[in-house]
Short mmCIF file of C-alpha atoms (C1' of nucleotides) in Angstrom, two decimals:
data_model
loop_
_atom_site.label_atom_id
_atom_site.label_comp_id
_atom_site.label_asym_id
_atom_site.label_seq_id
_atom_site.Cartn_x
_atom_site.Cartn_y
_atom_site.Cartn_z
CA UNK A 1 342.12 49.51 89.94
CA UNK A 2 339.77 48.44 87.31
CA UNK A 3 336.40 47.02 88.21
CA UNK A 4 335.32 43.77 86.86
CA UNK A 5 332.82 45.79 84.66
CA UNK A 6 335.60 47.43 82.94
CA UNK A 7 337.20 44.47 82.20
CA UNK A 8 334.28 42.96 80.51
CA UNK A 9 333.75 46.01 78.44
CA UNK A 10 337.38 46.02 77.28
CA UNK A 11 336.50 42.64 76.03
CA UNK A 12 333.53 43.55 74.30
CA UNK A 13 335.48 46.29 72.59
CA UNK A 14 337.64 43.45 71.02
CA UNK A 15 334.80 41.45 70.22
CA UNK A 16 334.89 40.04 66.81
CA UNK A 17 331.93 37.97 66.30
CA UNK A 18 328.52 37.43 67.69
CA UNK A 19 329.73 34.49 69.98
CA UNK A 20 331.87 37.08 71.84
CA UNK A 21 328.74 39.30 72.26
CA UNK A 22 327.15 36.07 73.73
CA UNK A 23 330.24 35.53 75.95
CA UNK A 24 330.44 39.01 77.29
CA UNK A 25 326.72 39.31 78.19
CA UNK A 26 326.99 35.91 80.12
CA UNK A 27 330.01 37.48 81.83
CA UNK A 28 327.92 40.78 82.59
CA UNK A 29 324.95 38.72 84.16
CA UNK A 30 327.43 37.03 86.56
CA UNK A 31 328.83 40.73 87.23
CA UNK A 32 325.45 42.14 88.05
CA UNK A 33 324.14 38.84 89.78
CA UNK A 34 320.63 38.87 87.82
CA UNK A 35 318.79 36.11 86.49
CA UNK A 36 318.91 37.29 82.82
CA UNK A 37 320.38 39.89 80.70
CA UNK A 38 319.34 40.29 77.03
CA UNK A 39 319.94 42.25 74.09
CA UNK A 40 317.28 42.35 71.57
CA UNK A 41 317.50 43.92 68.27
CA UNK A 42 314.65 44.70 66.06
CA UNK A 43 315.25 45.36 62.38
CA UNK A 44 313.25 48.18 60.49
CA UNK A 45 312.11 45.25 58.28
CA UNK A 46 310.85 43.47 61.73
CA UNK A 47 313.59 40.62 61.49
CA UNK A 48 315.00 40.09 65.19
CA UNK A 49 318.38 39.22 66.43
CA UNK A 50 318.89 38.70 70.08
CA UNK A 51 321.56 37.51 72.15
CA UNK A 52 321.31 37.08 75.89
CA UNK A 53 320.75 34.56 78.69
CA UNK A 54 317.02 33.43 78.17
CA UNK A 55 316.15 29.85 77.79
CA UNK A 56 316.15 28.86 73.93
CA UNK A 57 312.55 27.62 74.30
CA UNK A 58 311.44 30.94 75.40
CA UNK A 59 313.15 32.49 72.67
CA UNK A 60 311.79 30.01 70.05
CA UNK A 61 308.32 30.44 71.53
CA UNK A 62 308.60 34.24 71.30
CA UNK A 63 309.44 33.87 67.62
CA UNK A 64 306.66 31.26 66.83
CA UNK A 65 304.09 33.37 68.50
CA UNK A 66 305.28 36.46 66.78
CA UNK A 67 305.43 38.12 70.39
CA UNK A 68 307.07 40.97 69.05
CA UNK A 69 303.85 42.84 68.39
CA UNK A 70 302.48 41.91 71.86
CA UNK A 71 305.11 42.13 74.26
CA UNK A 72 304.53 45.42 76.55
CA UNK A 73 308.36 45.83 76.69
CA UNK A 74 308.75 46.12 73.10
CA UNK A 75 305.43 48.09 72.50
CA UNK A 76 305.89 50.31 75.33
CA UNK A 77 309.59 51.33 74.75
CA UNK A 78 309.21 51.67 70.98
CA UNK A 79 307.42 54.94 71.80
CA UNK A 80 309.59 56.20 74.72
CA UNK A 81 313.03 57.06 75.21
CA UNK A 82 313.68 56.33 78.92
CA UNK A 83 314.91 53.26 80.11
CA UNK A 84 311.82 51.61 82.07
CA UNK A 85 311.02 49.52 84.65
CA UNK A 86 308.78 46.78 83.60
CA UNK A 87 306.16 47.71 86.34
CA UNK A 88 305.59 51.01 84.76
CA UNK A 89 304.54 49.46 81.49
CA UNK A 90 300.84 48.68 80.48
CA UNK A 91 300.23 45.02 81.04
CA UNK A 92 296.50 45.30 81.11
CA UNK A 93 295.50 44.29 77.60
CA UNK A 94 294.56 40.55 77.07
CA UNK A 95 297.37 39.53 74.90
CA UNK A 96 299.80 41.24 77.30
CA UNK A 97 298.40 39.42 80.28
CA UNK A 98 298.80 35.89 78.47
CA UNK A 99 302.30 37.00 77.35
CA UNK A 100 303.21 37.86 80.65
CA UNK A 101 301.92 34.42 82.22
CA UNK A 102 303.72 32.70 79.45
CA UNK A 103 306.90 34.46 80.08
CA UNK A 104 307.03 33.90 83.83
CA UNK A 105 305.98 29.93 82.88
CA UNK A 106 309.38 30.02 80.80
CA UNK A 107 311.55 31.26 83.81
CA UNK A 108 311.77 35.11 82.88
CA UNK A 109 311.85 37.07 86.13
CA UNK A 110 308.80 39.07 87.37
CA UNK A 111 310.97 42.11 87.57
CA UNK A 112 312.57 43.80 84.66
CA UNK A 113 314.71 46.99 83.51
CA UNK A 114 314.88 47.80 79.80
CA UNK A 115 316.89 50.43 77.93
CA UNK A 116 315.52 51.26 74.56
CA UNK A 117 318.10 52.29 72.00
CA UNK A 118 317.68 53.90 68.69
CA UNK A 119 319.93 54.17 65.58
CA UNK A 120 319.77 54.91 62.08
CA UNK A 121 317.37 53.38 59.58
CA UNK A 122 314.71 52.95 62.25
CA UNK A 123 316.95 50.73 64.01
CA UNK A 124 315.44 49.68 67.46
CA UNK A 125 316.95 47.59 70.02
CA UNK A 126 316.42 46.75 73.80
CA UNK A 127 318.89 46.08 76.52
CA UNK A 128 317.30 44.28 79.25
CA UNK A 129 317.87 43.08 82.93
CA UNK A 130 315.33 40.71 84.23
CA UNK A 131 315.07 39.09 87.52
CA UNK A 132 312.99 37.22 89.86
CA UNK A 133 312.88 39.15 93.15
CA UNK A 134 310.80 41.60 95.21
CA UNK A 135 309.98 45.26 94.53
CA UNK A 136 312.45 46.62 96.97
CA UNK A 137 315.17 44.65 96.24
CA UNK A 138 314.62 45.26 92.27
CA UNK A 139 314.40 49.19 93.15
CA UNK A 140 317.78 48.92 94.94
CA UNK A 141 319.30 47.15 92.00
CA UNK A 142 317.94 49.43 89.35
CA UNK A 143 318.69 52.67 91.53
CA UNK A 144 322.43 51.66 91.84
CA UNK A 145 322.95 50.02 88.18
CA UNK A 146 320.79 52.34 85.92
CA UNK A 147 323.77 54.18 84.58
CA UNK A 148 326.00 51.48 84.00
CA UNK A 149 323.11 49.63 82.32
CA UNK A 150 322.63 52.41 79.81
CA UNK A 151 326.14 52.74 79.18
CA UNK A 152 326.54 49.16 78.68
CA UNK A 153 323.55 48.91 76.40
CA UNK A 154 324.98 51.35 73.93
CA UNK A 155 328.27 49.92 73.91
CA UNK A 156 326.73 46.72 73.29
CA UNK A 157 324.30 48.19 70.49
CA UNK A 158 327.56 49.85 68.87
CA UNK A 159 329.11 46.38 68.80
CA UNK A 160 326.13 44.86 67.33
CA UNK A 161 325.83 47.53 64.65
CA UNK A 162 329.31 46.76 63.56
CA UNK A 163 329.04 43.07 63.34
CA UNK A 164 325.36 43.41 61.98
CA UNK A 165 324.56 40.40 59.46
CA UNK A 166 322.52 42.22 57.15
CA UNK A 167 325.12 44.74 55.98
CA UNK A 168 322.91 46.17 53.53
CA UNK A 169 324.09 45.31 50.18
CA UNK A 170 321.67 47.96 48.68
CA UNK A 171 324.01 50.69 49.21
CA UNK A 172 321.41 53.47 49.58
CA UNK A 173 322.17 55.79 46.99
CA UNK A 174 321.61 59.19 48.51
CA UNK A 175 318.58 61.08 47.41
CA UNK A 176 319.21 64.37 45.51
CA UNK A 177 318.52 67.40 47.26
CA UNK A 178 315.44 68.01 44.96
CA UNK A 179 314.31 64.29 45.69
CA UNK A 180 314.44 65.09 49.63
CA UNK A 181 312.50 68.24 49.12
CA UNK A 182 309.84 66.56 47.05
CA UNK A 183 309.47 63.86 49.39
CA UNK A 184 309.45 65.75 52.32
CA UNK A 185 306.54 67.98 51.01
CA UNK A 186 304.76 64.94 49.84
CA UNK A 187 305.34 63.24 53.42
CA UNK A 188 303.73 66.46 54.95
CA UNK A 189 300.55 65.61 53.29
CA UNK A 190 300.45 67.98 50.37
CA UNK A 191 299.44 66.81 47.00
CA UNK A 192 301.68 66.60 43.88
CA UNK A 193 300.05 69.90 42.62
CA UNK A 194 300.82 71.82 45.93
CA UNK A 195 304.26 70.51 46.18
CA UNK A 196 305.02 71.34 42.43
CA UNK A 197 303.99 74.89 43.25
CA UNK A 198 305.72 75.15 46.54
CA UNK A 199 309.12 74.05 44.83
CA UNK A 200 308.19 76.19 41.80
CA UNK A 201 308.64 73.46 39.35
CA UNK A 202 305.96 71.78 36.84
CA UNK A 203 304.10 69.01 38.52
CA UNK A 204 305.78 66.64 35.75
CA UNK A 205 309.22 67.52 37.00
CA UNK A 206 307.93 66.91 40.42
CA UNK A 207 306.87 63.43 39.38
CA UNK A 208 310.26 62.86 37.92
CA UNK A 209 311.59 63.27 41.29
CA UNK A 210 309.43 61.23 43.27
CA UNK A 211 309.72 58.55 40.64
CA UNK A 212 313.64 58.32 40.86
CA UNK A 213 313.26 58.53 44.57
CA UNK A 214 311.11 55.54 44.55
CA UNK A 215 313.41 53.66 42.35
CA UNK A 216 316.46 54.55 44.46
CA UNK A 217 314.43 53.25 47.52
CA UNK A 218 313.20 50.26 46.12
CA UNK A 219 309.82 51.53 47.04
CA UNK A 220 306.49 50.38 45.29
CA UNK A 221 304.79 53.49 45.31
CA UNK A 222 304.85 57.00 46.98
CA UNK A 223 303.67 56.11 50.21
CA UNK A 224 305.93 53.26 50.40
CA UNK A 225 309.11 55.80 49.14
CA UNK A 226 307.93 58.10 52.26
CA UNK A 227 307.63 55.34 54.74
CA UNK A 228 311.15 54.15 53.79
CA UNK A 229 312.90 57.38 53.54
CA UNK A 230 311.60 58.01 56.77
CA UNK A 231 312.20 54.80 58.30
CA UNK A 232 315.98 55.68 56.98
CA UNK A 233 316.25 59.13 58.37
CA UNK A 234 316.45 60.43 54.84
CA UNK A 235 313.85 62.91 55.27
CA UNK A 236 312.67 64.67 58.44
CA UNK A 237 308.68 65.41 58.78
CA UNK B 1 334.72 60.69 96.99
CA UNK B 2 332.53 62.00 94.44
CA UNK B 3 333.90 63.67 91.14
CA UNK B 4 332.91 67.12 90.21
CA UNK B 5 331.14 65.54 87.38
CA UNK B 6 328.78 63.53 89.63
CA UNK B 7 327.98 66.72 91.49
CA UNK B 8 326.79 68.39 88.21
CA UNK B 9 324.79 65.78 87.40
CA UNK B 10 323.24 65.52 90.77
CA UNK B 11 322.27 69.19 90.29
CA UNK B 12 321.11 68.37 86.72
CA UNK B 13 318.58 65.76 88.25
CA UNK B 14 317.07 68.41 90.03
CA UNK B 15 316.72 70.78 87.47
CA UNK B 16 313.51 72.60 87.24
CA UNK B 17 313.39 74.69 84.15
CA UNK B 18 315.40 75.41 81.01
CA UNK B 19 317.57 77.91 82.74
CA UNK B 20 318.90 75.08 85.12
CA UNK B 21 320.29 73.16 82.28
CA UNK B 22 321.96 76.15 80.97
CA UNK B 23 323.55 76.37 84.17
CA UNK B 24 324.54 72.70 84.03
CA UNK B 25 325.94 72.98 80.58
CA UNK B 26 328.17 75.81 81.68
CA UNK B 27 329.24 74.10 84.62
CA UNK B 28 330.12 70.98 82.69
CA UNK B 29 332.11 72.88 80.04
CA UNK B 30 334.34 74.06 82.80
CA UNK B 31 334.77 70.66 84.16
CA UNK B 32 335.75 69.26 80.63
CA UNK B 33 338.01 72.25 79.93
CA UNK B 34 336.54 72.68 76.24
CA UNK B 35 335.36 75.81 74.29
CA UNK B 36 331.92 74.70 74.01
CA UNK B 37 329.42 72.43 74.87
CA UNK B 38 325.99 72.44 73.30
CA UNK B 39 322.80 70.49 73.41
CA UNK B 40 320.77 70.92 70.18
CA UNK B 41 317.19 69.58 69.93
CA UNK B 42 315.42 68.92 66.87
CA UNK B 43 311.70 68.35 66.76
CA UNK B 44 309.94 66.38 64.52
CA UNK B 45 308.28 69.27 62.99
CA UNK B 46 311.68 70.91 62.70
CA UNK B 47 311.81 73.03 65.41
CA UNK B 48 314.59 73.32 67.32
CA UNK B 49 315.90 74.20 70.74
CA UNK B 50 319.15 74.35 72.00
CA UNK B 51 321.24 75.32 75.03
CA UNK B 52 324.72 75.55 75.45
CA UNK B 53 327.85 77.95 75.24
CA UNK B 54 327.93 78.89 71.73
CA UNK B 55 327.89 82.68 71.14
CA UNK B 56 324.55 84.04 70.60
CA UNK B 57 325.19 85.60 67.34
CA UNK B 58 326.17 82.45 65.90
CA UNK B 59 322.90 80.77 67.29
CA UNK B 60 321.05 83.56 65.58
CA UNK B 61 322.85 83.02 62.38
CA UNK B 62 322.34 79.18 62.34
CA UNK B 63 318.65 79.85 62.65
CA UNK B 64 318.61 82.71 60.00
CA UNK B 65 320.48 81.02 57.47
CA UNK B 66 318.35 77.64 58.21
CA UNK B 67 321.64 75.60 58.55
CA UNK B 68 319.99 72.77 59.97
CA UNK B 69 319.71 71.33 56.52
CA UNK B 70 323.21 71.84 55.72
CA UNK B 71 325.27 71.49 58.89
CA UNK B 72 327.11 68.25 58.15
CA UNK B 73 326.74 67.26 61.89
CA UNK B 74 323.17 67.21 61.76
CA UNK B 75 322.98 65.77 58.38
CA UNK B 76 325.65 63.06 59.34
CA UNK B 77 324.54 62.28 62.80
CA UNK B 78 320.71 61.96 61.68
CA UNK B 79 321.50 58.79 59.93
CA UNK B 80 323.92 57.19 62.29
CA UNK B 81 324.04 56.05 65.86
CA UNK B 82 327.65 56.29 67.06
CA UNK B 83 328.90 59.25 68.57
CA UNK B 84 331.25 60.88 65.91
CA UNK B 85 334.26 62.95 65.63
CA UNK B 86 333.45 65.89 63.37
CA UNK B 87 336.54 64.87 61.35
CA UNK B 88 334.87 61.72 60.31
CA UNK B 89 331.92 63.64 58.70
CA UNK B 90 331.60 64.80 55.19
CA UNK B 91 332.53 68.35 54.54
CA UNK B 92 333.08 68.15 50.97
CA UNK B 93 329.91 69.81 49.66
CA UNK B 94 330.02 73.26 48.70
CA UNK B 95 327.21 74.43 51.26
CA UNK B 96 328.98 72.32 53.83
CA UNK B 97 332.49 74.20 53.07
CA UNK B 98 330.86 77.63 53.46
CA UNK B 99 328.92 76.90 56.69
CA UNK B 100 332.48 75.41 57.96
CA UNK B 101 333.92 78.67 57.30
CA UNK B 102 331.11 80.50 58.71
CA UNK B 103 331.32 78.54 61.66
CA UNK B 104 335.16 78.84 62.49
CA UNK B 105 334.51 82.61 61.91
CA UNK B 106 331.89 82.82 64.69
CA UNK B 107 334.58 81.24 66.96
CA UNK B 108 333.28 77.61 66.84
CA UNK B 109 336.30 75.08 67.39
CA UNK B 110 337.87 72.85 64.53
CA UNK B 111 337.41 70.31 66.54
CA UNK B 112 334.20 68.60 67.67
CA UNK B 113 332.45 65.49 69.13
CA UNK B 114 328.87 64.96 68.77
CA UNK B 115 326.67 62.50 70.55
CA UNK B 116 323.32 61.71 68.58
CA UNK B 117 320.39 60.78 70.60
CA UNK B 118 317.31 59.50 69.56
CA UNK B 119 313.79 59.50 71.28
CA UNK B 120 310.00 58.52 70.40
CA UNK B 121 308.06 60.73 67.82
CA UNK B 122 311.23 61.19 65.93
CA UNK B 123 312.86 63.27 68.43
CA UNK B 124 316.46 63.80 67.55
CA UNK B 125 319.11 65.53 69.63
CA UNK B 126 322.93 66.04 69.73
CA UNK B 127 325.06 66.87 72.50
CA UNK B 128 328.20 68.21 71.25
CA UNK B 129 331.68 69.23 72.88
CA UNK B 130 333.65 71.33 70.66
CA UNK B 131 337.31 72.82 70.92
CA UNK B 132 340.16 74.51 69.14
CA UNK B 133 343.00 72.45 69.19
CA UNK B 134 345.12 70.11 67.35
CA UNK B 135 344.15 66.61 66.19
CA UNK B 136 346.36 64.76 68.92
CA UNK B 137 345.11 66.42 71.58
CA UNK B 138 341.41 66.33 70.64
CA UNK B 139 342.13 62.69 69.97
CA UNK B 140 343.48 62.26 73.77
CA UNK B 141 340.29 64.14 75.06
CA UNK B 142 337.86 62.16 73.23
CA UNK B 143 339.42 58.76 74.05
CA UNK B 144 339.25 59.78 77.81
CA UNK B 145 335.81 61.49 78.12
CA UNK B 146 333.93 59.40 75.51
CA UNK B 147 331.69 57.41 77.76
CA UNK B 148 331.38 60.30 80.03
CA UNK B 149 329.75 62.57 77.43
CA UNK B 150 327.40 59.66 76.03
CA UNK B 151 326.43 59.40 79.69
CA UNK B 152 325.71 63.17 79.95
CA UNK B 153 324.06 63.41 76.48
CA UNK B 154 321.22 61.07 77.71
CA UNK B 155 320.76 62.43 81.08
CA UNK B 156 320.80 65.76 79.54
CA UNK B 157 318.15 64.63 76.95
CA UNK B 158 316.20 62.97 79.50
CA UNK B 159 315.69 66.27 81.35
CA UNK B 160 315.04 68.15 78.06
CA UNK B 161 312.18 65.66 77.36
CA UNK B 162 310.62 66.21 80.68
CA UNK B 163 310.90 69.89 80.49
CA UNK B 164 309.83 69.78 76.77
CA UNK B 165 308.04 73.09 76.16
CA UNK B 166 305.68 71.62 73.44
CA UNK B 167 304.07 68.86 75.42
CA UNK B 168 301.47 67.94 72.79
CA UNK B 169 297.94 68.78 73.72
CA UNK B 170 296.90 66.58 70.70
CA UNK B 171 296.73 63.27 73.07
CA UNK B 172 297.16 60.97 70.00
CA UNK B 173 294.02 58.54 70.49
CA UNK B 174 295.55 55.35 69.80
CA UNK B 175 294.81 53.57 66.54
CA UNK B 176 292.77 50.35 66.91
CA UNK B 177 294.42 47.04 65.96
CA UNK B 178 292.71 47.06 62.55
CA UNK B 179 293.72 50.50 61.67
CA UNK B 180 297.28 49.80 62.65
CA UNK B 181 297.16 46.71 60.28
CA UNK B 182 295.80 48.51 57.67
CA UNK B 183 298.51 51.44 57.89
CA UNK B 184 301.42 49.10 58.24
CA UNK B 185 300.37 46.85 55.09
CA UNK B 186 299.71 50.48 53.15
CA UNK B 187 303.23 51.73 54.37
CA UNK B 188 304.69 48.55 53.24
CA UNK B 189 303.79 49.52 49.88
CA UNK B 190 300.46 47.52 48.92
CA UNK B 191 297.56 49.07 47.35
CA UNK B 192 294.37 49.05 49.04
CA UNK B 193 293.04 46.15 47.13
CA UNK B 194 295.79 44.15 48.06
CA UNK B 195 295.61 45.02 51.76
CA UNK B 196 291.95 44.29 51.74
CA UNK B 197 292.96 40.88 50.41
CA UNK B 198 295.59 40.27 52.89
CA UNK B 199 293.29 41.65 55.83
CA UNK B 200 290.43 39.46 54.33
CA UNK B 201 287.97 42.19 54.35
CA UNK B 202 286.29 44.32 51.38
CA UNK B 203 288.40 47.25 50.28
CA UNK B 204 285.73 49.67 51.42
CA UNK B 205 286.00 48.41 55.00
CA UNK B 206 289.77 48.95 54.36
CA UNK B 207 288.93 52.35 53.47
CA UNK B 208 286.98 53.18 56.58
CA UNK B 209 289.84 52.05 58.42
CA UNK B 210 292.22 54.34 56.68
CA UNK B 211 289.70 57.02 57.08
CA UNK B 212 289.46 56.87 60.54
CA UNK B 213 293.45 56.71 60.98
CA UNK B 214 293.82 59.65 58.95
CA UNK B 215 291.32 61.59 60.98
CA UNK B 216 292.83 60.66 64.41
CA UNK B 217 296.19 61.56 62.98
CA UNK B 218 295.02 64.56 61.76
CA UNK B 219 296.55 63.70 58.44
CA UNK B 220 295.52 65.10 55.01
CA UNK B 221 295.87 61.94 53.16
CA UNK B 222 297.23 58.50 53.37
CA UNK B 223 300.81 59.26 52.69
CA UNK B 224 300.69 61.77 55.40
CA UNK B 225 299.11 59.48 57.97
CA UNK B 226 301.71 56.92 57.20
CA UNK B 227 304.33 59.43 57.82
CA UNK B 228 302.90 60.62 61.09
CA UNK B 229 302.32 57.18 62.52
CA UNK B 230 305.83 56.35 61.70
CA UNK B 231 307.31 59.30 63.17
CA UNK B 232 305.15 58.66 66.15
CA UNK B 233 306.12 54.97 66.45
CA UNK B 234 302.48 53.94 65.97
CA UNK B 235 303.38 51.46 63.25
CA UNK B 236 306.73 49.72 62.40
CA UNK B 237 307.52 49.17 58.74
"C1'" DT C 1 335.92 64.39 25.74
"C1'" DC C 2 332.00 61.70 27.38
"C1'" DA C 3 329.24 59.27 30.52
"C1'" DG C 4 326.18 59.94 34.05
"C1'" DG C 5 323.90 62.26 37.56
"C1'" DC C 6 320.97 66.01 38.25
"C1'" DC C 7 317.31 69.54 36.83
"C1'" DT C 8 313.67 70.96 33.92
"C1'" DC C 9 309.77 70.48 30.55
"C1'" DG C 10 305.68 67.82 27.53
"C1'" DC C 11 301.76 64.56 26.27
"C1'" DT C 12 298.14 60.39 26.61
"C1'" DA C 13 295.90 56.66 28.99
"C1'" DT C 14 294.80 53.84 32.66
"C1'" DT C 15 294.46 52.97 37.65
"C1'" DT C 16 294.19 54.39 42.33
"C1'" DT C 17 292.30 57.53 45.75
"C1'" DG C 18 289.50 60.28 47.91
"C1'" DG C 19 284.90 62.06 49.71
"C1'" DG C 20 279.78 61.62 49.89
"C1'" DG C 21 276.45 59.12 50.96
"C1'" DG C 22 274.25 54.97 54.14
"C1'" DA C 23 273.52 50.24 57.34
"C1'" DG C 24 274.06 46.72 60.24
"C1'" DT C 25 276.70 43.95 64.13
"C1'" DG C 26 278.87 43.30 68.46
"C1'" DC C 27 281.14 44.92 72.86
"C1'" DA C 28 282.22 47.61 76.50
"C1'" DA C 29 281.85 51.36 79.54
"C1'" DA C 30 279.15 55.01 81.57
"C1'" DT D 1 270.21 51.10 79.15
"C1'" DT D 2 272.06 54.15 76.26
"C1'" DT D 3 275.99 56.04 74.33
"C1'" DG D 4 279.79 55.06 72.30
"C1'" DC D 5 283.47 52.54 69.53
"C1'" DA D 6 285.45 49.05 66.90
"C1'" DC D 7 284.51 46.20 62.92
"C1'" DT D 8 282.19 44.91 58.56
"C1'" DC D 9 279.67 45.79 53.99
"C1'" DC D 10 277.66 48.66 49.64
"C1'" DC D 11 277.27 52.41 45.60
"C1'" DC D 12 278.58 56.41 42.83
"C1'" DC D 13 282.08 59.59 40.84
"C1'" DA D 14 285.43 63.36 40.45
"C1'" DA D 15 290.04 63.93 41.48
"C1'" DA D 16 294.71 62.28 41.81
"C1'" DA D 17 298.50 59.43 41.33
"C1'" DT D 18 300.89 56.11 38.12
"C1'" DA D 19 303.00 54.44 33.76
"C1'" DG D 20 304.42 54.91 29.37
"C1'" DC D 21 306.55 57.46 25.77
"C1'" DG D 22 309.74 61.68 24.63
"C1'" DA D 23 313.14 65.82 25.20
"C1'" DG D 24 317.09 69.24 26.44
"C1'" DG D 25 320.89 71.88 29.36
"C1'" DC D 26 323.99 71.84 33.09
"C1'" DC D 27 327.75 70.31 35.79
"C1'" DT D 28 331.29 66.86 37.71
"C1'" DG D 29 334.46 63.24 37.71
"C1'" DA D 30 336.74 59.54 34.78
#
DNA sequence: TCAGGCCTCGCTATTTTGGGGGAGTGCAAA
DNA sequence: TTTGCACTCCCCCAAAATAGCGAGGCCTGA
């Protein structure tokens, strides 16, 4: 016998548009019996996309206030891998506190559980369950649904990636091996002279590589090129 | 009634050392009835750590030959998020082909399914199931075990992170807000003059920020600092 | 065969950085 | 209260990176 969750995931698998994602998330909220369930995608450019059950005025306020860089859930999860309970995040800073107050005023639960997800090109997303209840009850909920939430988070993200609106028209031409070498060593802090020596090529040749990598990446300068290459996973430092 | 898989995961949850991970992976291989099951961790520094059931001479050869930068599984997965079947990767380049031949000669299966996992600080890991069989059989296997493999991959990675040998002693002092601003704008390709204008501070002040960020990050120059800040998730470009 | 990408090298001039000095204000914790 | 730390400003000069010009050989796929 199939669980209800399975059915929802089934439907998710067949989702063709962003509306279907929205539908699925509403259905999942009902299944989990939580106040809110949200999928929040942060583009490498800082663009955001989300779907979920947060009230729209809160979403608007979040965008207006540029809460992305304040929200302890984002800030905290961005540097970690594990799913986290909101209680374990750092809410002590002044902006974080006022953000928290604002969120609660907008009907966001006092409890939350967020699953960070990372993808290529520096993609980062969060799948969050939020609820208004006591610590004990929330503890029980997360205990028993942790794994399901992780799985759903990933199914969800996969689907969102497929449906990604900004399917980069800039088909990032791959960097050539030499360009990767050059950029990697530059990213490791070596000067052009050092890199040229390490690669046993003339400094001028090295410059050509950096230049072409830069233009391929649409970067304004070397540092920018390194940043882009890193975000896109083209080089590993 | 608990599945065998659940029991293994239970044991994994209680793992205290790397040997326990190795034990778990052997048990899981038996459960899935595949030739090989491997967890392969790639540090941001390029260091590797792995555990699994690959023959030790293959592991040694992999390290000796620096296959990390050739292996299509690594290269391919590094830029994607979805778990992939090895058949969907690009094996066409010359080094990739010779790598493939070498792998098969060492008893690695012709089929494979890899789950990429990403964590903070540029952490990247792969959880791979590999087998020797026909396409149809492999298709059936991945169909029915995809979700379990993803889940286990994440459990495994979580455990590996906890047991991480290189628990950075360099407690990265956090960057100050202004330092983050400065570094972020620099990473976006603006020159010092432009950044200074954007932040409405003198160019000299900006330099002080970059300098202090650089020293906090132990970076050799600005580009290096940006690279480190990005890898550590301290800035978002 | 030929275009196009990749790898390699040279020169000059300008702009941007980096590293070295200092110096003053706040604020917050020890 | 003293000691940090974050933030802001100033000068100078050498070193490094950028920008523009140019050249040729090799290999691959159309």
